[in-house]
Coordinates of C-alpha atoms and ligand atoms in Angstrom, one line a residue:
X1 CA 196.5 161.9 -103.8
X2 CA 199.2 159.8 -106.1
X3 CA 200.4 156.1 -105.3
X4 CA 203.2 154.6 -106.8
X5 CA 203.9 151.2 -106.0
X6 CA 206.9 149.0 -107.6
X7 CA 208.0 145.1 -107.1
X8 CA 211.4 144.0 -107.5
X9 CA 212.7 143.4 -111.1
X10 CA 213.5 139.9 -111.0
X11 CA 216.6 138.0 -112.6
X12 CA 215.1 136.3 -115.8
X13 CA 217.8 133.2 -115.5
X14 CA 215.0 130.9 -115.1
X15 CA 211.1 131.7 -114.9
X16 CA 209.0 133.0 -112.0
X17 CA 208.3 131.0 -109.1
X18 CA 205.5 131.0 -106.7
X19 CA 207.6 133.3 -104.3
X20 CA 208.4 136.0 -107.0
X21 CA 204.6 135.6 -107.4
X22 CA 204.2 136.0 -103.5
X23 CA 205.8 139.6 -103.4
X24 CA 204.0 140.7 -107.0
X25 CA 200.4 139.2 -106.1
X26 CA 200.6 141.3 -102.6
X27 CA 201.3 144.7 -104.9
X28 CA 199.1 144.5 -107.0
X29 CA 196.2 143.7 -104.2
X30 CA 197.9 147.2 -103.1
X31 CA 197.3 148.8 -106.3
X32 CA 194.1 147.6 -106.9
X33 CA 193.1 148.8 -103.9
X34 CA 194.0 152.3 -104.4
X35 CA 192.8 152.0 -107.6
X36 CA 189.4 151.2 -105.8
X37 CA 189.8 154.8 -103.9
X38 CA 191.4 157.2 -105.9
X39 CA 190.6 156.5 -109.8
X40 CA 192.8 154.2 -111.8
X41 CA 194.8 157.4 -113.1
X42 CA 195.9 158.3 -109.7
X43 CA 197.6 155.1 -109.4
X44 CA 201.0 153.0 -110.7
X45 CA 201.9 149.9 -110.8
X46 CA 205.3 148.6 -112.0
X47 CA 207.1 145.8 -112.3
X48 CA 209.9 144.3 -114.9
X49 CA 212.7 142.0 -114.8
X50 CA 216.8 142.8 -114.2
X51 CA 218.5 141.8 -117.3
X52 CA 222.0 142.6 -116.7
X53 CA 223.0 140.3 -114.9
X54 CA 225.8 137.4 -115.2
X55 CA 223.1 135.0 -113.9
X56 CA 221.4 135.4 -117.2
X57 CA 224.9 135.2 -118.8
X58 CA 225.4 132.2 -117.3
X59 CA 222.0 130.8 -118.3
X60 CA 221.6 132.1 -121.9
X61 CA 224.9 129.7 -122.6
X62 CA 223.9 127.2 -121.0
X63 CA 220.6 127.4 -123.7
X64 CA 223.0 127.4 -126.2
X65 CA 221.6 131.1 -127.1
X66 CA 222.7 134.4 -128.0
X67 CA 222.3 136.8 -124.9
X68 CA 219.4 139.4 -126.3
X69 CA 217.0 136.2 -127.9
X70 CA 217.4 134.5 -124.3
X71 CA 216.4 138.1 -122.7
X72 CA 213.5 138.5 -125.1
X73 CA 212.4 135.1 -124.4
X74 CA 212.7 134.8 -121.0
X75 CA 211.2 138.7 -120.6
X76 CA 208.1 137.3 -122.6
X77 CA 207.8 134.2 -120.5
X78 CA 207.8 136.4 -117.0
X79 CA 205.3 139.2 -118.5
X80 CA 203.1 136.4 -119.6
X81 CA 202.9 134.7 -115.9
X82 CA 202.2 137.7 -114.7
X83 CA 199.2 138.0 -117.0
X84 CA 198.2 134.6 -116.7
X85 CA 197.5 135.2 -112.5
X86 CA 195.6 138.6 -113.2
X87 CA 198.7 141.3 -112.2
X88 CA 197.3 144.5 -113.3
X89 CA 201.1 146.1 -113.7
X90 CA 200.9 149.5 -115.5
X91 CA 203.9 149.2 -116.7
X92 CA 206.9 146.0 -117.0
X93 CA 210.4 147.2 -117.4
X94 CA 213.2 145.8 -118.5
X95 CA 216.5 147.2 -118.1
X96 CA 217.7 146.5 -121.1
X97 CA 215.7 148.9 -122.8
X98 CA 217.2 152.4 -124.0
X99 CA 214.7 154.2 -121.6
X100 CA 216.6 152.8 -118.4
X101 CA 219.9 153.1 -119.6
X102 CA 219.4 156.7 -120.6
X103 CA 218.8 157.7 -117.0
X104 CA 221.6 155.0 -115.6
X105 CA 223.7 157.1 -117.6
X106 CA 222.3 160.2 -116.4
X107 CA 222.5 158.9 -112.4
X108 CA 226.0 157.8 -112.9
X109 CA 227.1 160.8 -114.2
X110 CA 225.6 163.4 -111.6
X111 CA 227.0 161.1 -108.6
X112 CA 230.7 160.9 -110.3
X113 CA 230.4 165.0 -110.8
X114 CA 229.7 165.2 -107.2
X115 CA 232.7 163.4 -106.0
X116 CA 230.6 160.4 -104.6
X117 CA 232.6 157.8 -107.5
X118 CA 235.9 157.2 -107.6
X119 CA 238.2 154.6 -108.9
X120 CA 240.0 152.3 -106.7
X121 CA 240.6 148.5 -106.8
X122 CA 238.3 146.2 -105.6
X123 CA 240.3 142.6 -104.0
X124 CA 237.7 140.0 -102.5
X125 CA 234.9 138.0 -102.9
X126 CA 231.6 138.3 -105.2
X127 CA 228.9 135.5 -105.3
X128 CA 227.3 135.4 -108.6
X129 CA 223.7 133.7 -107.1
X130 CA 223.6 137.2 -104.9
X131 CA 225.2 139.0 -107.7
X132 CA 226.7 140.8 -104.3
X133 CA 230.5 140.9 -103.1
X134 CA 231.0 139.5 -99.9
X135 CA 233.2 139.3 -97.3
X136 CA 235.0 136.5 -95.2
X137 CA 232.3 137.3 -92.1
X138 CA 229.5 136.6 -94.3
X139 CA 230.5 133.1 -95.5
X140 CA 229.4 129.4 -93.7
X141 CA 231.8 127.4 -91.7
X142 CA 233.0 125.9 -95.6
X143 CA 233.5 128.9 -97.1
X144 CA 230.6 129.2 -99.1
X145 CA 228.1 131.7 -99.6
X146 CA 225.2 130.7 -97.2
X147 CA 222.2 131.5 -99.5
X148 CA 224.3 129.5 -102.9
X149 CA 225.9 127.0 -101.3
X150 CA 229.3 127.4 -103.0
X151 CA 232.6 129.3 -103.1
X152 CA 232.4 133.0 -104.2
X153 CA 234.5 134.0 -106.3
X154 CA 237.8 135.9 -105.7
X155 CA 238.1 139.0 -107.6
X156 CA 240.6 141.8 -108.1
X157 CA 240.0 144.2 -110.5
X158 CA 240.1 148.3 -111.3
X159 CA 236.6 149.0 -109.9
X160 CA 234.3 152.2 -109.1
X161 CA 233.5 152.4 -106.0
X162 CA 230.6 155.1 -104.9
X163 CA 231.3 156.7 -101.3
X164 CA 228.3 155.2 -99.1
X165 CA 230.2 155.8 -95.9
X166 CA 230.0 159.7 -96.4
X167 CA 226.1 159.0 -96.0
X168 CA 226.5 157.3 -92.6
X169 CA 224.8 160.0 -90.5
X170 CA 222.7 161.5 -92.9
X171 CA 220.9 158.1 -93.2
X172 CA 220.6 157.7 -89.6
X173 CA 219.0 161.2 -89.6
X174 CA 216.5 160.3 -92.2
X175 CA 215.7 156.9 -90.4
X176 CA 215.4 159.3 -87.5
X177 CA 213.2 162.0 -88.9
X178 CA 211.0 158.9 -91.1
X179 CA 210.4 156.2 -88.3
X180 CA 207.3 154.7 -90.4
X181 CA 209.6 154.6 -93.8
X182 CA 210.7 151.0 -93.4
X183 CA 208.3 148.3 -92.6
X184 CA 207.8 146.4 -90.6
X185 CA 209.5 147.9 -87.5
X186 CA 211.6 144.6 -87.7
X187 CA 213.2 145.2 -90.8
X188 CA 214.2 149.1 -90.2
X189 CA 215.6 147.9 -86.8
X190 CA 218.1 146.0 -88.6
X191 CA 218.5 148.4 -91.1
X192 CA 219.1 150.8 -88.7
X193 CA 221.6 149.0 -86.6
X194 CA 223.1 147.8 -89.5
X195 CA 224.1 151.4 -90.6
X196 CA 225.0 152.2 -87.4
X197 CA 227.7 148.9 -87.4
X198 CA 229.3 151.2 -90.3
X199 CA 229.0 151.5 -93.7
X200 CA 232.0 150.4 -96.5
X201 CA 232.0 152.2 -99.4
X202 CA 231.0 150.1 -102.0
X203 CA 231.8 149.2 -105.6
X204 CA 229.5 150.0 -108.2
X205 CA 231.4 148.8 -111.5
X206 CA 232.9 145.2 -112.7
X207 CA 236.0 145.4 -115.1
X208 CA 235.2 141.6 -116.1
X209 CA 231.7 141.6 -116.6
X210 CA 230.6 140.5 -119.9
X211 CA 227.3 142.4 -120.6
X212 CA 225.2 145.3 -119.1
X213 CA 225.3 148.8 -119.5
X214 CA 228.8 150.3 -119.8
X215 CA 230.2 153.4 -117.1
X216 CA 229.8 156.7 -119.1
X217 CA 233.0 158.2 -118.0
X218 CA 234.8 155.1 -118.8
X219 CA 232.9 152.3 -121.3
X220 CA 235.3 149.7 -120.9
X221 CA 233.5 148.9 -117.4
X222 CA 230.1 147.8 -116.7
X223 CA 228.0 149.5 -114.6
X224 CA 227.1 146.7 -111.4
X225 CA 223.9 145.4 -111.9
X226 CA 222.4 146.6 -108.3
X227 CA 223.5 149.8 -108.9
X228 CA 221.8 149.7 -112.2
X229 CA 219.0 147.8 -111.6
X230 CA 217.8 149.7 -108.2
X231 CA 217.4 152.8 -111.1
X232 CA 214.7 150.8 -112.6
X233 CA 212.0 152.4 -110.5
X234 CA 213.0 156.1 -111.5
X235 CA 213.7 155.3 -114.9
X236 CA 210.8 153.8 -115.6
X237 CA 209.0 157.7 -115.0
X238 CA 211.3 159.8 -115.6
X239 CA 210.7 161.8 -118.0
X240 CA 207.1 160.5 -119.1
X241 CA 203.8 161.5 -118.6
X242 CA 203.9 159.5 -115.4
X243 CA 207.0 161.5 -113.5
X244 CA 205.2 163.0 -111.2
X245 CA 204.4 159.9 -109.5
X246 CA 208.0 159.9 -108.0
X247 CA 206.7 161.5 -105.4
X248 CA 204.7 159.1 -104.2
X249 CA 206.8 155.9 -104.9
X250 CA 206.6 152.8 -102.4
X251 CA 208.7 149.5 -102.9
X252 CA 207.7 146.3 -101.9
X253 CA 210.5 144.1 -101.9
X254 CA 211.4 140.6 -99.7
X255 CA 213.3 140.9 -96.5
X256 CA 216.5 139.7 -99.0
X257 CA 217.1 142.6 -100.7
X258 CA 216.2 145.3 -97.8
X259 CA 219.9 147.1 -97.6
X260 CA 220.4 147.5 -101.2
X261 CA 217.0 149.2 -101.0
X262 CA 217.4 150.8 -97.7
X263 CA 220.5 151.7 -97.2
X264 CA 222.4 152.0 -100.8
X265 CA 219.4 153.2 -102.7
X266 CA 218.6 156.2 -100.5
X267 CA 222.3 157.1 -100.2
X268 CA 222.4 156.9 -103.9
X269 CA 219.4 159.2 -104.5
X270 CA 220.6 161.3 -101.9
X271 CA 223.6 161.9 -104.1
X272 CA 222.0 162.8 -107.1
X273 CA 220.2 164.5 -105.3
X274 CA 216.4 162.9 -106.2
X275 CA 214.0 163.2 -103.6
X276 CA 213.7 160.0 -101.7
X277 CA 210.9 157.2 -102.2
X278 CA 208.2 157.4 -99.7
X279 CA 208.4 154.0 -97.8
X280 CA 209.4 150.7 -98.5
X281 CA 208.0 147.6 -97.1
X282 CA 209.9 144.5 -96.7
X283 CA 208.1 141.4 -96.5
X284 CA 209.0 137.8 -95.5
X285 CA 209.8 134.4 -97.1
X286 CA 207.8 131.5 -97.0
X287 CA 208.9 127.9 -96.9
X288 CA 206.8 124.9 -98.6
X289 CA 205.8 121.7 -96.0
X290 CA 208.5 123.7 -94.1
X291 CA 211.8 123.4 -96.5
X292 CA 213.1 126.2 -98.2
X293 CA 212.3 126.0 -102.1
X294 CA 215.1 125.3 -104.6
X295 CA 215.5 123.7 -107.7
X296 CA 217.5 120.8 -106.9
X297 CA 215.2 119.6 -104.4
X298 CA 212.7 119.7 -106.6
X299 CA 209.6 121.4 -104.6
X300 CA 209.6 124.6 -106.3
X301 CA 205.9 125.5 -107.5
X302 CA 205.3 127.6 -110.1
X303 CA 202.1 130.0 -110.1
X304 CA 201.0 129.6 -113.5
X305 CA 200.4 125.7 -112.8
X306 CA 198.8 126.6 -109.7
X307 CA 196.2 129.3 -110.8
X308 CA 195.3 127.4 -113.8
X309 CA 193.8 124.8 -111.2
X310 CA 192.9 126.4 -108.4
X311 CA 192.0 129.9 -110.7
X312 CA 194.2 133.3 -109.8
X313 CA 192.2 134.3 -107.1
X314 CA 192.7 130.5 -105.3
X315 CA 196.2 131.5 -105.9
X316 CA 196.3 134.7 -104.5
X317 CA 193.8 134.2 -101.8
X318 CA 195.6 131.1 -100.7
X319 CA 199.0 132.5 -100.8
X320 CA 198.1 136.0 -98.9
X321 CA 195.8 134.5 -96.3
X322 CA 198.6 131.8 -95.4
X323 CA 200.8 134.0 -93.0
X324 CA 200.9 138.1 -92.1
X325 CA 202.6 140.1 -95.0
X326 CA 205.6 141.2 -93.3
X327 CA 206.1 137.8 -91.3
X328 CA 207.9 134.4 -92.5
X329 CA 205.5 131.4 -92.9
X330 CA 204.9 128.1 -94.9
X331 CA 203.0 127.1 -97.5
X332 CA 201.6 123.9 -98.8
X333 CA 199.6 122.2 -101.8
X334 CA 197.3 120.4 -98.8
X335 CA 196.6 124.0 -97.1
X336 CA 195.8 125.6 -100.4
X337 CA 193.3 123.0 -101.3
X338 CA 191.4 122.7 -98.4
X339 CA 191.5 126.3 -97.9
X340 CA 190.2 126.5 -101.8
X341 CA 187.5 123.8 -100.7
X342 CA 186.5 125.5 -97.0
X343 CA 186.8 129.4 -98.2
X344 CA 186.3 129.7 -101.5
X345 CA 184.2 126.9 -102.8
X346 CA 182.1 126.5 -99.6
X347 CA 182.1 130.1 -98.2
X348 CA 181.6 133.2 -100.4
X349 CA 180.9 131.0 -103.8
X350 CA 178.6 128.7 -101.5
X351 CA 176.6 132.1 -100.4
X352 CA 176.2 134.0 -103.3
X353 CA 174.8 131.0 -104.8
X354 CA 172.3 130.4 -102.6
X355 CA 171.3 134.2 -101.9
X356 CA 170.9 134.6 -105.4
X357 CA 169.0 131.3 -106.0
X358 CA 166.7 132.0 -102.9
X359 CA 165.6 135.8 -104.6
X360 CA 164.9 134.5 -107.5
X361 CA 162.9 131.6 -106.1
X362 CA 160.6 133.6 -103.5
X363 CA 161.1 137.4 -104.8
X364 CA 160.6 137.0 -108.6
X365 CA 164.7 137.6 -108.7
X366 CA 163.9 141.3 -107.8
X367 CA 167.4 142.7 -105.8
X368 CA 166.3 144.5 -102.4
X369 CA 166.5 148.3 -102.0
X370 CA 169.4 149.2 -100.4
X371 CA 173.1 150.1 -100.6
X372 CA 174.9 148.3 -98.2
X373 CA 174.6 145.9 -95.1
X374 CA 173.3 148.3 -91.7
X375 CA 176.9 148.5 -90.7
X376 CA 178.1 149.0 -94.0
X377 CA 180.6 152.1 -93.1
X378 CA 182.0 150.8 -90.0
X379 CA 182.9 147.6 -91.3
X380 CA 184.0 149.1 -94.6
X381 CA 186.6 151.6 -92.3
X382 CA 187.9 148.5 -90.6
X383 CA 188.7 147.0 -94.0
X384 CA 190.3 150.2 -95.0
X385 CA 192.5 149.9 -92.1
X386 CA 193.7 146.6 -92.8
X387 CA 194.9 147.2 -95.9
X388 CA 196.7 150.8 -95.2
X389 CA 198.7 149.0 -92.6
X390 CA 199.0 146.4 -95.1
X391 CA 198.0 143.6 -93.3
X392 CA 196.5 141.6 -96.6
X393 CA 196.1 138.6 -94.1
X394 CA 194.1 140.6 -91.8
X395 CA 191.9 141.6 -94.5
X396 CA 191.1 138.0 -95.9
X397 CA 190.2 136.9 -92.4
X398 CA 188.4 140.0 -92.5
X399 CA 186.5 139.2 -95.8
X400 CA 186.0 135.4 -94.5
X401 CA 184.5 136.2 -91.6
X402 CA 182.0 138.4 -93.0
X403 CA 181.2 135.6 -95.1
X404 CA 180.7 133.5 -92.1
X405 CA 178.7 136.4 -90.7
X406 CA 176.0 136.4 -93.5
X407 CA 175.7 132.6 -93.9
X408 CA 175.3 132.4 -90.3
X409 CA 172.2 134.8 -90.6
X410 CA 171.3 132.8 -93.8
X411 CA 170.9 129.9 -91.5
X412 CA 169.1 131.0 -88.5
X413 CA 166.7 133.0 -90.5
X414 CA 165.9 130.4 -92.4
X415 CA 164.4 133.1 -95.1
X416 CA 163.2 130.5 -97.3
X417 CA 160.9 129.0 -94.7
X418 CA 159.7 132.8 -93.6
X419 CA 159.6 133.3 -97.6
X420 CA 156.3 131.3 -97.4
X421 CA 154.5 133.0 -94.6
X422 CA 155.8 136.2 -94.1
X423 CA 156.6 138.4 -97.4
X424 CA 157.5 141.7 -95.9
X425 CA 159.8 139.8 -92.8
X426 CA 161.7 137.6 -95.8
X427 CA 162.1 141.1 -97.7
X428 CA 164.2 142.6 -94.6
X429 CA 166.4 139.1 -94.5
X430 CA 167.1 139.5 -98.1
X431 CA 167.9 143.3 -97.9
X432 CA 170.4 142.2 -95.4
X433 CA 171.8 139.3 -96.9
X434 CA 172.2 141.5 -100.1
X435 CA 174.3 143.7 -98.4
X436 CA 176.6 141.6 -97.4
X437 CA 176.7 140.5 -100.8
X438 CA 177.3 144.4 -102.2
X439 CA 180.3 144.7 -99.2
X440 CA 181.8 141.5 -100.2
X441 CA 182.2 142.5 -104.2
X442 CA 183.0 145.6 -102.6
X443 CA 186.3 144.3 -101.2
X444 CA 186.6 141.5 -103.8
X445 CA 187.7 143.8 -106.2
X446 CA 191.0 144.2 -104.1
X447 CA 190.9 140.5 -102.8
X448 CA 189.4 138.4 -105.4
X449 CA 189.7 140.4 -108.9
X450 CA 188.3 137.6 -111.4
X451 CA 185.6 136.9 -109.0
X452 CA 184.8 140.1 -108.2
X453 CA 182.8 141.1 -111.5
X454 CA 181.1 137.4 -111.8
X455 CA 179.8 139.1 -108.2
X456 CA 178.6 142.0 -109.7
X457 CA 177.2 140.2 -112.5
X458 CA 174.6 138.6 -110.2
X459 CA 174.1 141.5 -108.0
X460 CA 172.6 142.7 -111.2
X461 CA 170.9 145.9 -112.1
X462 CA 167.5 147.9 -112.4
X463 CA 166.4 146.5 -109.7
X464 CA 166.8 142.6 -111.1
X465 CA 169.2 140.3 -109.4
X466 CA 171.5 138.3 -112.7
X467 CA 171.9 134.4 -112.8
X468 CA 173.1 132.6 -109.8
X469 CA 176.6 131.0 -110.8
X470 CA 179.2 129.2 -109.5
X471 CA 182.3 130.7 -108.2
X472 CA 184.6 128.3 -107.5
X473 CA 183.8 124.8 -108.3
X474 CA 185.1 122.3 -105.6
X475 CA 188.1 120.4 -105.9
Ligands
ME8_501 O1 216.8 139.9 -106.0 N1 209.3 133.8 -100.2 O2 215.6 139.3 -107.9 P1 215.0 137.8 -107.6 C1 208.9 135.0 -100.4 N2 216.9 141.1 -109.3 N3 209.4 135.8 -101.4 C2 210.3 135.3 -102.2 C3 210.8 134.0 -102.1 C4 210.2 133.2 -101.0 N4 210.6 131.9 -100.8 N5 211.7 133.7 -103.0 C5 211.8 134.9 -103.8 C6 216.4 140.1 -107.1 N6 210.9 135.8 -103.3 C7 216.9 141.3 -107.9 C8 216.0 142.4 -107.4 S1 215.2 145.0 -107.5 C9 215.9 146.5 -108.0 C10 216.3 143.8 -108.0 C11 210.7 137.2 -103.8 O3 214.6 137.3 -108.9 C12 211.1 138.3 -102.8 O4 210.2 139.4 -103.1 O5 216.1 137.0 -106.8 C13 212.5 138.6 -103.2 O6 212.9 139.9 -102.7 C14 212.5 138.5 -104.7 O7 211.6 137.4 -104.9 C15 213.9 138.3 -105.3 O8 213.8 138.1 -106.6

């Protein structure tokens, strides 16, 4: 078995925030995972930023820089965030490379051979902040964009426009014959009705646009950025050593961007006849102290700051645990420190402390005999089930409560009283507790990567237990 899992490329017109972080944080947990099960070569993980975009335009001006040294720049700045909270991306794209617009080229081309492009003129509106036309029915009660807050645009031009309503019904038919494609059930509801409301074809080139990658047949027009940037995740493989991973491609995206993923994207591939990705997930957007980020309010958190106090795995455990993957929710500075100060800090860093301390004070630091708490392979199925069905909540409580579990029986025991009087009773507590500490590294490497080997470090080896440390120091 193959995985394939892919973010979305994000616009590079300012640097990542703690959402972008959200949706990047939960695949790699995915990846990792699978990593976990099937051998890291059996797994791939990409991610990369969309380039072509007038966003970026707009912003390289307004740094009073040429276009490609802002790109480079701003391209550097997201691949280092992403190192800097522990994303273990196999590969970062950007779609300004050669390697993408080869195949953009290549995409274009088969879908205008097939009839599926054809010039016509495009008259109405297009908001830059989507980087989307709109129409009348999708504006506020001003006339603005709901998501930007301003005016779109109006816009006539000789456009190319690629024939989505001729994949109407076979859409439908695939949404009928793949029920478990789209998740959550939520998400492909509205994709579904939505295709049944009636698709428009749409267009897929801008006469006006400054920069991006220019129409094959035709250079004077530039290819629209969805269009090109959706091509990312084939492009990426194609024609690699990785291309047979295609078949097994899954894109986790936010509930934003769901019909340009859903419903253009498969149409498109449809056309060009590419076999079709193997699901998509679309999660939900999070709110901090309940008010939607943005820049001129001035409550938009960026992850780098965060993990650098709170470490990457405070980040990520915070973040995942706060709401179900799938579901809206809210986030908060308060929550994540006293969920840092409760979870982290006073639950698994607070046991393996003291487990490890205790052996080494009444057992000569010699690590018990066994693989595994009792239970070890039912509990480690329920795991497994969480995370398949990609509830990365679920599996934190999960994790957490297991913690609770063992500290609990740390407790009542109380093994270092028994330690004193009864040797071979104390032996069976500690074979138990250091079970519990072998299932929690177990599923720290997909929760809690940079903890996970300081685990493993003080599980030890050849039968010694390593040096009690501390986890996560309180805040
Ligand atoms: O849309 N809560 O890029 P983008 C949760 N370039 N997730 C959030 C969030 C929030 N408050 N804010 C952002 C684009 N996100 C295109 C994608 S793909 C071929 C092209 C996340 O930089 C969420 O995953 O605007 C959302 O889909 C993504 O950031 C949008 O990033």
């Amino acid at each position: 078995m193959q995985k394939y899992f892919t973010t979305p490329i994000y616009y590079v017109n300012d640097v990542p925030h703690i959402g972008h972080a959200y949706c990047t944080l939960a695949t790699d947990t995915l990846a990792r995972y699978w990593r976990q099960r099937l051998g890291a070569e059996n797994v791939w993980f990409l991610t990369g930023t969309d380039e072509n975009s007038q966003k970026t335009v707009d912003a390289a001006a307004k740094a009073g820089q040429p276009i490609e040294a802002y790109l480079d720049e701003m391209a550097a700045q997201w691949r280092a965030a992403w190192d800097d909270i522990g994303i273990s991306y196999d590969d970062f794209i950007r779609t300004t490379e050669d390697r993408h617009l080869a195949i953009v080229h290549e995409l274009f081309q088969t879908i205008f051979d097939k009839g599926d492009i054809y010039k016509g003129t495009y008259k109405g509106l297009y908001c830059t902040g989507c980087e989307a036309f709109k129409t009348e029915q999708e504006l506020d009660e001003h006339g603005h964009c709901p998501a930007h807050k301003r005016v779109p645009d109006q816009l006539e031009e000789d456009n190319y426009f690629f024939r989505l309503s001729a994949y109407e019904d076979k859409l439908l038919a695939f949404y009928q014959q793949n029920p478990n494609w789209l998740q959550p059930e939520s998400r492909r509801n509205e994709i579904v009705s939505f295709i049944k409301s009636g698709l428009q074809d749409v267009s897929v080139s801008r006469e006006t646009a400054e920069f991006g990658i220019s129409l094959p047949m035709d250079p004077q027009h530039k290819v629209y950025v969805w269009f090109d940037a959706l091509i990312n995740y084939y492009s990426a493989i194609k024609n690699t050593d990785q291309e047979s991973f295609w078949g097994h491609v899954e894109h986790i995206i936010g509930k934003d961007i769901t019909r340009f993923h859903c419903v253009i994207w498969p149409a498109m591939l449809m056309s060009a006849g590419v076999s079709l990705p193997q699901g998509a997930f679309g999660h939900g957007f999070f709110t901090i102290d309940g008010t939607k980020m943005s820049k001129s309010l001035g409550n938009v958190v960026s992850p780098v700051e965060v993990s650098e106090r709170f470490g990457s795995d405070g980040l990520r455990a915070g973040l995942l645990s706060s709401f179900e993957f799938g579901n809206d929710g809210d986030f908060s500075m308060s929550q994540l420190e006293d969920f840092y100060n409760s979870k982290l800090a006073g639950g698994v860093g607070n046991l393996f402390n003291r487990v490890i301390v205790l052996l080494h004070k009444f057992m000569d630091g010699t690590a018990p005999e066994t693989n595994r708490c009792e239970d070890a392979k039912q509990l480690e199925a329920k795991f497994d089930a969480l995370i398949e069905g990609k509830k990365l909540k679920g599996a934190y409580d999960f994790f957490f409560a297991t913690v609770d579990v063992a500290n609990q029986r740390l407790n009542e025991t109380e093994v270092w009283k028994l330690a004193k009087v009864d040797r071979e009773a104390a032996t069976e507590i500690f074979t138990e507790l250091y079970g519990y500490l072998e299932f929690l590294t177990h599923m720290a490497e997909t929760l809690l990567p940079e903890s996970a080997p300081k685990m493993k470090a003080m599980l030890g080896g050849d039968g010694k237990v390593g040096e009690a440390e501390i986890l996560f120091l309180r805040q």
